[in-house]
XYZ file of C-alpha atoms in Angstrom:
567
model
C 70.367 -3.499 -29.592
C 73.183 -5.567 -30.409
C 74.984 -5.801 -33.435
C 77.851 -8.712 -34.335
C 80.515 -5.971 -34.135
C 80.034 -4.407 -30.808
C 79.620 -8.035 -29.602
C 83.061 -9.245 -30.782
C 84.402 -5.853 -30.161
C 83.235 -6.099 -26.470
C 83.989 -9.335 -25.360
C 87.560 -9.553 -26.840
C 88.234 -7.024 -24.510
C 86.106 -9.160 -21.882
C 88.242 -12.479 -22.673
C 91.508 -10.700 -22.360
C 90.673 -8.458 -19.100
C 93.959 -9.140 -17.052
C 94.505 -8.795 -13.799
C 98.099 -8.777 -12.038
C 96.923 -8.024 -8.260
C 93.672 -9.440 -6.673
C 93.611 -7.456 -4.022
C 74.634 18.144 3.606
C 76.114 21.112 4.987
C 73.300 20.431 7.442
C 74.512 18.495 10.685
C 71.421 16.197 10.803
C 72.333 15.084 6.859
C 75.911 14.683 8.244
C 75.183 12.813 11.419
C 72.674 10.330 9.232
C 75.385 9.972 6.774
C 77.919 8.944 9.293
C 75.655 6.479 10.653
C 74.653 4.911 7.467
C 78.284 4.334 6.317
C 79.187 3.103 9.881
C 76.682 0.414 10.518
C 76.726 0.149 5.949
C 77.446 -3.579 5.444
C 80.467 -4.684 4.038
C 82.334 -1.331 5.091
C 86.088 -1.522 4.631
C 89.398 0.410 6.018
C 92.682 -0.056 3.344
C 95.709 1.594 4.011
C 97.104 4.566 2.280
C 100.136 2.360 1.088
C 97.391 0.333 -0.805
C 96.490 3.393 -2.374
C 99.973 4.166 -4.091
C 100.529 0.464 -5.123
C 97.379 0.531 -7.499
C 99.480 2.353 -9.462
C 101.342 -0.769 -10.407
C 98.523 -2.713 -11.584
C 98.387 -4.475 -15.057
C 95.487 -4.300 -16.585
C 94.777 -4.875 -20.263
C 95.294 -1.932 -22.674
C 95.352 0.156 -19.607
C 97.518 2.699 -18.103
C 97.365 4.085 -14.349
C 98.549 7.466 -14.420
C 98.231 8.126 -10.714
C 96.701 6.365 -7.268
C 96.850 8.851 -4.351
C 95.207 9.664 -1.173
C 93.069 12.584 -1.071
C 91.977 13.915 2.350
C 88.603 13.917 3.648
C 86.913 17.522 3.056
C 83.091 18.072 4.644
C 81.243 15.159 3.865
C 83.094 13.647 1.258
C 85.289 10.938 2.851
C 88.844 10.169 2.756
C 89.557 7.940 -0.322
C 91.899 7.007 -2.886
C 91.873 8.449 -6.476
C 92.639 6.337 -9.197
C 93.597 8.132 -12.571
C 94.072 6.282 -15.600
C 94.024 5.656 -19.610
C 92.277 2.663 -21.694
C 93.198 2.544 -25.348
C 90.831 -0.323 -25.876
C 90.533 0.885 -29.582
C 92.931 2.034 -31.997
C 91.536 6.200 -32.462
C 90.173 6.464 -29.261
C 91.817 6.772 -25.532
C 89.424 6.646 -22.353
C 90.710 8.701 -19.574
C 88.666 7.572 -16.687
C 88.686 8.240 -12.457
C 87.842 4.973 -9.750
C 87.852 6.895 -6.413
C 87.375 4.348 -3.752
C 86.683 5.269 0.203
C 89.885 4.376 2.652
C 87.565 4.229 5.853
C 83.931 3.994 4.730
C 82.966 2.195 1.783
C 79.863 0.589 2.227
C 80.985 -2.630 -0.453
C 79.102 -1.007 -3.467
C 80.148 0.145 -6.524
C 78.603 3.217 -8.426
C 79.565 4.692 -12.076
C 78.265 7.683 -12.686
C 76.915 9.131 -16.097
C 78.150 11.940 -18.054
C 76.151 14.646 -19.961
C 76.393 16.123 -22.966
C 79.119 15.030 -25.337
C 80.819 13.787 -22.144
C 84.641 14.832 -22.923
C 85.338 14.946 -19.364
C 85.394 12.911 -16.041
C 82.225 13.230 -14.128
C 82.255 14.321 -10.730
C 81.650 11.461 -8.274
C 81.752 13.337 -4.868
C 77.407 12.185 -4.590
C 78.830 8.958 -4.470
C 81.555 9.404 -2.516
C 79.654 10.612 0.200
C 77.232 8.293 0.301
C 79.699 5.713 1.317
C 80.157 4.130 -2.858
C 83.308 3.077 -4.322
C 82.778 5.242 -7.622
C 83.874 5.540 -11.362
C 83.958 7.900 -14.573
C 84.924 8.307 -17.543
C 85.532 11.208 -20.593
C 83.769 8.291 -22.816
C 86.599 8.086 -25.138
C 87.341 11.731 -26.304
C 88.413 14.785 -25.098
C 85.779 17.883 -24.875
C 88.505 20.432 -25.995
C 89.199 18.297 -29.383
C 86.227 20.296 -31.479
C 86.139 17.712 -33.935
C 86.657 14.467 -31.617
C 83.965 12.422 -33.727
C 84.598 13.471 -37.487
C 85.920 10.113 -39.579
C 86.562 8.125 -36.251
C 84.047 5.559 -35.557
C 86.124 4.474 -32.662
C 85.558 7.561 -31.051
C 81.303 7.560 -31.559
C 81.403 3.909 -30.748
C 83.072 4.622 -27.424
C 80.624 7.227 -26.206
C 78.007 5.917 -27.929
C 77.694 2.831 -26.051
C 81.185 0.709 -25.181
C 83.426 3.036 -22.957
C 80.881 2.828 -20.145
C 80.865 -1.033 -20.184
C 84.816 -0.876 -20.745
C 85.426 1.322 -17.610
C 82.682 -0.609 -15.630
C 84.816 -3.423 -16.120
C 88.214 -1.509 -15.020
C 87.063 -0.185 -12.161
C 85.287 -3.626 -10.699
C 89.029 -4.875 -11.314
C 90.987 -1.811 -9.489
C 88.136 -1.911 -7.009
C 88.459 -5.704 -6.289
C 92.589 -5.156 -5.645
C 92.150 -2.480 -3.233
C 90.022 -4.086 -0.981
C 91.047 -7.776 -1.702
C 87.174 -8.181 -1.985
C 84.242 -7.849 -4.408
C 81.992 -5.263 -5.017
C 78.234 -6.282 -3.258
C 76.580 -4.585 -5.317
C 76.458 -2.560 -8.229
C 74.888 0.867 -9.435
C 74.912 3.068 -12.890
C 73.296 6.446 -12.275
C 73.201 9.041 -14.859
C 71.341 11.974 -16.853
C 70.509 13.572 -19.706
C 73.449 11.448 -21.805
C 74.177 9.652 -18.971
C 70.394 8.204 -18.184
C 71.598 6.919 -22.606
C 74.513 5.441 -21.278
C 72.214 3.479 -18.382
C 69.793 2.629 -20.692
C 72.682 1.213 -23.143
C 74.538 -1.013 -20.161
C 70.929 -2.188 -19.317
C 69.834 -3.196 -22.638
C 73.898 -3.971 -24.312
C 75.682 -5.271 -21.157
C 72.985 -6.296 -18.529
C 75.505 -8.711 -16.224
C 77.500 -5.220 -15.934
C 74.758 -3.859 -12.913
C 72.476 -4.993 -10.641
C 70.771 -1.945 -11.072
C 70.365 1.570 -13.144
C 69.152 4.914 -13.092
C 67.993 6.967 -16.077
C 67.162 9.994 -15.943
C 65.411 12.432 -18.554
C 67.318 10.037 -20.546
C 68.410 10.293 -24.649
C 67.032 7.016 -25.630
C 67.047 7.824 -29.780
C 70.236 10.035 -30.378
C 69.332 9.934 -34.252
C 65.841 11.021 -33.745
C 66.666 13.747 -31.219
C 68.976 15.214 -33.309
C 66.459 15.711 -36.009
C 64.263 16.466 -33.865
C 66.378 19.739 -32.622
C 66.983 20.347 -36.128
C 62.961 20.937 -37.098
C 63.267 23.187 -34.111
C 66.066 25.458 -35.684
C 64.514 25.448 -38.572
C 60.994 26.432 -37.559
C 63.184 29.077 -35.641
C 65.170 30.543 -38.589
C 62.272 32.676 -39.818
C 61.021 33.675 -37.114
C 63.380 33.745 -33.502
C 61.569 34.072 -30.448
C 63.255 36.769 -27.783
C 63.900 36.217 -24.722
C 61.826 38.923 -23.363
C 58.905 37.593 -24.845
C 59.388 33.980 -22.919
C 57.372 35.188 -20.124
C 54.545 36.300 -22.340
C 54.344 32.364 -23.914
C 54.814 31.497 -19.672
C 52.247 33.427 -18.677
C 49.560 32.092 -21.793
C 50.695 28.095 -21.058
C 49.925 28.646 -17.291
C 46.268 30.608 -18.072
C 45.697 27.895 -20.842
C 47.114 25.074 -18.658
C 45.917 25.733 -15.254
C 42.579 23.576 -14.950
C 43.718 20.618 -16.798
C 47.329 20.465 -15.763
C 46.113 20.753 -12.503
C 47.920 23.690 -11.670
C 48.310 23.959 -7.399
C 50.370 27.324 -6.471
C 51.871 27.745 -9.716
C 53.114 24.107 -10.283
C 51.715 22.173 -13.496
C 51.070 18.753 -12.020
C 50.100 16.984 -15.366
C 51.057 19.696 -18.267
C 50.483 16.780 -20.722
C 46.868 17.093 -20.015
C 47.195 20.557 -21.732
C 45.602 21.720 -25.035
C 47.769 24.649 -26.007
C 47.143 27.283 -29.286
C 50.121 29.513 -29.597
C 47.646 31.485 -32.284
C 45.801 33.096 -29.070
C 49.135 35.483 -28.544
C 49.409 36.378 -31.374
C 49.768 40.222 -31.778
C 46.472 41.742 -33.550
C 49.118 44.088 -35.625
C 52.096 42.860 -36.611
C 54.210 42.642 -33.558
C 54.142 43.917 -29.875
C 56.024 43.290 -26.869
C 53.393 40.888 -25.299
C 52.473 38.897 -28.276
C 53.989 37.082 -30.548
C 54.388 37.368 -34.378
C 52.333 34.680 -36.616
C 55.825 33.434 -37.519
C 56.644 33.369 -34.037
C 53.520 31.418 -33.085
C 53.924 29.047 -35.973
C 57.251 28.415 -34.925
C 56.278 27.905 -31.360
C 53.552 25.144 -32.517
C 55.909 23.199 -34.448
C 58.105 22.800 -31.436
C 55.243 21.491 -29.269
C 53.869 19.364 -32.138
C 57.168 18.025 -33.210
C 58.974 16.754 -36.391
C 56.883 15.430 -39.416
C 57.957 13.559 -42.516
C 56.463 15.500 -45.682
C 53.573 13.407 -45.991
C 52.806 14.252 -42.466
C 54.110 11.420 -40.507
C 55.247 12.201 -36.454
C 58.731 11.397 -36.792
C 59.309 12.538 -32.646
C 56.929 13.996 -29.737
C 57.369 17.348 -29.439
C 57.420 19.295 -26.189
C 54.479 20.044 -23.392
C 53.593 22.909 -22.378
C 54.409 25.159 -19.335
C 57.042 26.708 -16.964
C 59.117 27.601 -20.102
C 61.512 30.136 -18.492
C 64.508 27.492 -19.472
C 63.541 28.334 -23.601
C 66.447 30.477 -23.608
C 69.158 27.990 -22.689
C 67.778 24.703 -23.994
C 65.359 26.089 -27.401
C 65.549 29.293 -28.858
C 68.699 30.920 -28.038
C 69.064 34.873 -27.410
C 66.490 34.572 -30.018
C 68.514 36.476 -33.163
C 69.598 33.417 -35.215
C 67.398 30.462 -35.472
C 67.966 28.385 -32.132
C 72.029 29.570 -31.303
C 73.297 29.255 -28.967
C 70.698 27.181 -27.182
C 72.263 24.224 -26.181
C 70.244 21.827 -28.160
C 71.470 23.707 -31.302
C 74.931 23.240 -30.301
C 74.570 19.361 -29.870
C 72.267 18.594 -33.072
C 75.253 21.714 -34.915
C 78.096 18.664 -33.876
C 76.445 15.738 -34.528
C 75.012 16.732 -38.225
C 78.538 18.351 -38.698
C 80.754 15.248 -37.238
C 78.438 12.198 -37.345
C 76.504 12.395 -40.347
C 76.890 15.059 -43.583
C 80.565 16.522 -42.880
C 82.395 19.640 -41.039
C 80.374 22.245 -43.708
C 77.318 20.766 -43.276
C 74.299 23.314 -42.165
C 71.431 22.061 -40.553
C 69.135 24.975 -41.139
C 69.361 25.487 -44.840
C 70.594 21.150 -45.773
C 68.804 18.912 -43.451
C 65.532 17.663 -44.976
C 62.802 15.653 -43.364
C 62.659 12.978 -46.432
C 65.743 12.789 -48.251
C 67.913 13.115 -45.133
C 66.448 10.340 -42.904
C 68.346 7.612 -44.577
C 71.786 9.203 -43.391
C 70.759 8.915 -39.869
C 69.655 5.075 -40.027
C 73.456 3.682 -40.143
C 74.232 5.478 -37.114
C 71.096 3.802 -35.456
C 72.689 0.549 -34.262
C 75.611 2.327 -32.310
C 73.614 5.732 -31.069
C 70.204 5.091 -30.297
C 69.334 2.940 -27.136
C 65.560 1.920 -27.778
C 65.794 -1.688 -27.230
C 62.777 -2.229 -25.035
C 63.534 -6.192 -24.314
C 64.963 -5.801 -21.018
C 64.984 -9.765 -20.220
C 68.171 -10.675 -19.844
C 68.763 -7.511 -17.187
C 65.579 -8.562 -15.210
C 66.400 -12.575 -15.475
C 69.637 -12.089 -13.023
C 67.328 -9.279 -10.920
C 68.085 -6.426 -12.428
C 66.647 -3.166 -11.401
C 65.641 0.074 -13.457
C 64.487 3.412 -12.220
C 63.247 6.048 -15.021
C 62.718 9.478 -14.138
C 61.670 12.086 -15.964
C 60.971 16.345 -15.750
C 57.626 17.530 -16.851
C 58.865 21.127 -17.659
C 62.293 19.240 -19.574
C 62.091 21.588 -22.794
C 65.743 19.905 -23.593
C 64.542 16.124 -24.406
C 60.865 15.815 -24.047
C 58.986 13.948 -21.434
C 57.328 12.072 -23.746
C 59.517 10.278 -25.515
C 60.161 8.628 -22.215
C 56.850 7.693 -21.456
C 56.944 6.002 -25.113
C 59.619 3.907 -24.196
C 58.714 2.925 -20.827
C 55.224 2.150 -23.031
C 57.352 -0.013 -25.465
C 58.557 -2.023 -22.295
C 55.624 -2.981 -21.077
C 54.703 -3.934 -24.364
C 57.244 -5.842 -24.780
C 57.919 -7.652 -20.826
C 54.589 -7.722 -19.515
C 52.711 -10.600 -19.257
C 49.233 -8.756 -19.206
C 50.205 -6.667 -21.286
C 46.710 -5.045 -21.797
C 44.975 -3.127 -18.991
C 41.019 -1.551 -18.795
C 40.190 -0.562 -22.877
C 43.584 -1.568 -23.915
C 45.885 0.483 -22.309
C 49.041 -0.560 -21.269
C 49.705 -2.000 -18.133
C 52.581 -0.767 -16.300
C 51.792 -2.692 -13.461
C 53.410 -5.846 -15.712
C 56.759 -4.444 -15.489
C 56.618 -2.581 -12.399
C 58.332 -5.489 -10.310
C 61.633 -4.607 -12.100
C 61.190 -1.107 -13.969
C 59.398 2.349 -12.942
C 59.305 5.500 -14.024
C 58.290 8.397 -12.356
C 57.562 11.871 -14.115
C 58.671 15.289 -11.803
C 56.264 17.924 -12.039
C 58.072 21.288 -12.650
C 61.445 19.518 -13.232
C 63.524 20.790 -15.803
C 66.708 19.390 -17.755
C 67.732 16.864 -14.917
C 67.614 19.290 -12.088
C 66.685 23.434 -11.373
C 63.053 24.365 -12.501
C 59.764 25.783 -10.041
C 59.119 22.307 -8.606
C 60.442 20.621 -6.458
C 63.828 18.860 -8.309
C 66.559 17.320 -5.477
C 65.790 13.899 -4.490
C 69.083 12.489 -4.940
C 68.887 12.180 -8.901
C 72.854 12.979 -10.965
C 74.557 16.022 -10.300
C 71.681 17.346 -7.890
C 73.789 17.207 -4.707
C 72.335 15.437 -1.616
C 68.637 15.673 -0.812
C 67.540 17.146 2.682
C 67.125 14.266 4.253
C 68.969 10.990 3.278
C 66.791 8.181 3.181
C 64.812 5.581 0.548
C 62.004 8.152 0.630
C 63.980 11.647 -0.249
C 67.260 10.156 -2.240
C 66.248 8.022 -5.558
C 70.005 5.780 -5.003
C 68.817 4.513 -1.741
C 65.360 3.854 -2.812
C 67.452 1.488 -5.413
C 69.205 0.334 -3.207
C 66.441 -0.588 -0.715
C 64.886 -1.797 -3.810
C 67.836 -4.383 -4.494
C 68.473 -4.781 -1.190
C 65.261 -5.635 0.630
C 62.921 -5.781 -2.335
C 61.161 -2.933 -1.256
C 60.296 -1.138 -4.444
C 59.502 2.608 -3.695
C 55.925 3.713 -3.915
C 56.750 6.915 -4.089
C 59.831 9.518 -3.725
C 59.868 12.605 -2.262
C 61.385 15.519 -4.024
C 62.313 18.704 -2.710
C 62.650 22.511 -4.076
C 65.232 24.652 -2.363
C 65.382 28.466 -1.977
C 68.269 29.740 -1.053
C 69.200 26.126 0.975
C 66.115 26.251 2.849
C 63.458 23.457 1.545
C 60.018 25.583 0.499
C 57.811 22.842 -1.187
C 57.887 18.835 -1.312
C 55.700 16.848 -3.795
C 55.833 12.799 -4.002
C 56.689 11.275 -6.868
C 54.378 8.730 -8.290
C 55.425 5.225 -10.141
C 53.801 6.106 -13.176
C 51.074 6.660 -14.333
C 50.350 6.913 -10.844
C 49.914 10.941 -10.354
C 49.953 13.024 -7.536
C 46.943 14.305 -6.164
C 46.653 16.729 -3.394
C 44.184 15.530 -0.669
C 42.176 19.093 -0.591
C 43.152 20.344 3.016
C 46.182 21.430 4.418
C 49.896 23.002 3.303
C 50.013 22.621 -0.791
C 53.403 22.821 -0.216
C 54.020 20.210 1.898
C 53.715 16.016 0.045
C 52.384 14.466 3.504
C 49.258 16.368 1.840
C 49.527 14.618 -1.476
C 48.845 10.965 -2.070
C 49.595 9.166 -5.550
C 46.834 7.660 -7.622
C 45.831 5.054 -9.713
C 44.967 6.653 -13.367
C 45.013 5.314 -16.919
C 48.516 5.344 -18.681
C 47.255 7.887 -21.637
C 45.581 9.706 -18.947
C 48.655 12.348 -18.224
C 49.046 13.034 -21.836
C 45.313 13.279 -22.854
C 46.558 16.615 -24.670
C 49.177 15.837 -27.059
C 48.673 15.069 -30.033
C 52.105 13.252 -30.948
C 51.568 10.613 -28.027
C 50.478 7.620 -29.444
C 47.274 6.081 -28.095
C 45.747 2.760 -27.540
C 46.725 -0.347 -28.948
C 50.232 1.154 -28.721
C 50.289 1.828 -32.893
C 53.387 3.846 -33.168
C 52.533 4.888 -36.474
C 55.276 5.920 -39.234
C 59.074 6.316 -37.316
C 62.389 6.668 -38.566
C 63.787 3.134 -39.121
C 65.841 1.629 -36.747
């Protein structure tokens, strides 16, 4: 989604890019690590010395505040740590981090996404220890400034979309001196925000990486910021407790348990659910295993989603199922409207220091006519929708989507929309069996797989480590059980992965394992053995619309998206 000004504001800072120098706790995930950096191509040894003289690089509008050695510490190699400052616009600084491996770098380079408002430096010991040269950045602001974005368009520009390309830059730079070589390859892997900020380099800057990972990704800032807004306002009148989540768990599992294809209390395909929060409700008034009609009413509107006046779906709503996250992500400790979920906080900042001003209140102001229009200038810079990919596949480019069933912080389904728009949009055939898109046209480049039980990024009843941001190492490292090397494998050897294997942890010890599917592939369970266990699973072919047969906001076949917020 480019606009002329964040095309001449990106590549004058391209042009002038100046360079003075060109220079897991388990011992069988240790011992495979070791290996894999030893005999990784392209592996490296720099002196400490080399370390300390990054600090007298010149680079432009860039400051190194400090390049030092820090020790090797469990799995996390020895490697240098490179601190710095970009004041690549007037009201905004970047404070970013390159660490980069002393003894065993495998020649890659990985920046890693932030979450949230970002307003700190993501940690990049994943990386690290998987042998990458890494990078990070605060995005351009700093979390402790409570009113970063208000009147500085420098400062939303930069997180919105042009630090991460800014810092990508940097660090190839810093990188390339330290090792008197270039970078192999390259890798974005992010979040939450930072599955955005991979969808923006893909779709803004898509020379930056050879390849990207997005997960449960904010692809429509504006539109999921008014979509948490109809939440806290179908809230207000009616908060939901905390102690009666389990009672809304407990109905979405009985409702949900033949067609989301519940095995051993895991949803497999909660889109497939038809949900009617009006069968808890209490026969008299209230009750501590029912719900209130307000409480139900409010409850609907969250899984229906935001609607114009005149009834147009505005943004998907939420699935049903495994909602013991409500609390932290959707309706708060239940008293006032949605606070102090977190998705009240973030919609609270942006309506507040985006849009409508510091006294703006998004319960009692925001309206879903007359307030639209305020969120469509903002489009250009915040949302990331672009589905024409065709520049980032022309030069080989390579995107993984991935995406929590049970995410009750951005919905599932929005993701599935976009990865529908893609294939609309790249595929050839573009038109499967009755007109249903074909994701098998886009598949050679892009995939997304869906996580059954996953919540926000990570946590949640099914299985949710497989290498994805800020989950720590899977059990076993390898392109079946880690989602970078399956990239990597992917770039590497064009060997796209059929299938991942995630893994839920109790207590360290792995208790279930379910492939992931390249949708709409789904996971089936062959009938006979250990439920628990994804050698008793195998993925299969279904129609795209078939995982979300029971929501109403998804659109169907021929792709009609119906009435949206402009963009």
């Amino acid at each position: 989604m480019h606009t002329e000004g964040t095309r001449s504001t990106a590549s004058s800072f391209d042009r002038n890019l100046v360079v003075a120098r060109s220079k897991t706790g388990v011992y069988l995930r240790l011992c495979a690590l070791t290996v894999f950096l030893v005999l990784a191509t392209g592996a490296a040894r720099a002196a400490a010395a080399d370390c300390a003289g990054l600090a007298g690089l010149a680079l432009k509008d860039t400051t190194i505040t400090s390049a030092s050695v820090v020790p090797a510490a469990g799995a996390v190699p020895e490697y240098c740590k490179v601190l710095g400052k970009i004041h690549n616009l007037p009201q905004s600084t970047i404070q970013f981090e390159v660490s980069l491996p002393t003894t065993k770098w495998n020649g890659k380079y990985f920046v890693a996404g932030g979450g949230g408002y970002n307003g700190v430096i993501p940690r990049l010991t994943q990386a690290l220890t998987e042998g990458y040269a890494a990078a990070g950045s605060d995005t351009g602001h700093e979390a402790k400034d409570a009113n970063w974005a208000w009147n500085n368009l420098d400062a939303q520009n930069n997180y919105a979309y042009l630090a991460t390309h800014v810092v990508t830059l940097i660090g190839k730079q810093i990188l390339r001196a330290f090792y008197a070589q270039h970078e192999r390859r390259s890798y974005f892997v992010g979040c939450s925000n930072g599955g955005k900020m991979a969808l923006a380099e893909v779709q803004r800057y898509p020379d930056d990486f050879d390849a990207a990972i997005a997960g449960d990704p904010v692809i429509d800032r504006t539109r999921l910021m008014m979509q948490y807004a109809w939440n806290a306002q179908a809230l207000a009148p009616a908060p939901i407790p905390p102690a009666k989540i389990p009672v809304i768990e407990k109905a979405t599992m009985n409702a949900c348990r033949e067609s989301g294809s519940a095995i051993n209390g895991l949803l497999m395909t909660p889109g497939r659910c038809k949900f009617d929060p009006k069968t808890i409700v209490c026969p008299s008034g209230d009750g501590p295993s029912c719900l209130t009609a307000g409480q139900a009413q409010a409850l609907q509107k969250m899984l229906t989603g935001p609607v114009s006046a005149s009834g147009a779906e505005l943004h998907p709503g939420f699935v049903p199922g495994h909602e013991d996250d409500y609390r932290a992500f959707l309706t708060g400790d239940g008293t006032d409207a949605a606070k102090p979920a977190s998705t009240w906080n973030l919609a609270d900042i942006f309506m507040r220091q985006f849009v409508f001003g510091p006294e703006f209140d998004l319960v009692k102001q925001f309206h879903f006519d007359a307030s639209l229009a305020a969120l469509v200038p903002l489009t250009p810079a915040q949302d990331n929708a672009n589905p024409d990919l065709s520049e980032f596949k022309a030069h080989g480019g390579k995107l993984i989507l991935y995406h929590g069933w049970a995410d009750h912080s951005i919905t599932p389904l929005r993701t599935i929309e976009y990865y529908e728009d893609v294939i609309g949009t790249m595929g050839k055939d573009r038109a499967g069996e009755q007109g249903e898109p074909n994701a098998y046209a886009v598949m050679d480049f892009a995939r997304l797989y869906m996580v059954p039980g996953m919540h926000h990024c990570a946590n949640g009843p099914g299985p949710n480590i497989f290498g994805g941001a800020n989950q720590g190492l899977p059990p076993q490292l390898d392109a079946q059980h880690d989602v970078v090397m399956a990239l990597d494998h992917w770039v590497e050897d064009g060997v796209a992965p059929e299938k991942i294997i995630a893994s839920h942890l109790t207590n360290g010890t792995v208790d279930r394992t379910l492939p992931l599917c390249p949708y709409p592939q789904a996971p089936i369970f062959n009938g006979s053995g250990d439920a628990n266990l994804a050698e008793n699973y195998h993925c299969e072919e279904r129609s795209f619309h078939w995982a979300v047969a029971g929501v109403q906001s998804t659109r169907k076949p021929p792709a009609a998206a119906g009435k949206r917020l402009a963009r």
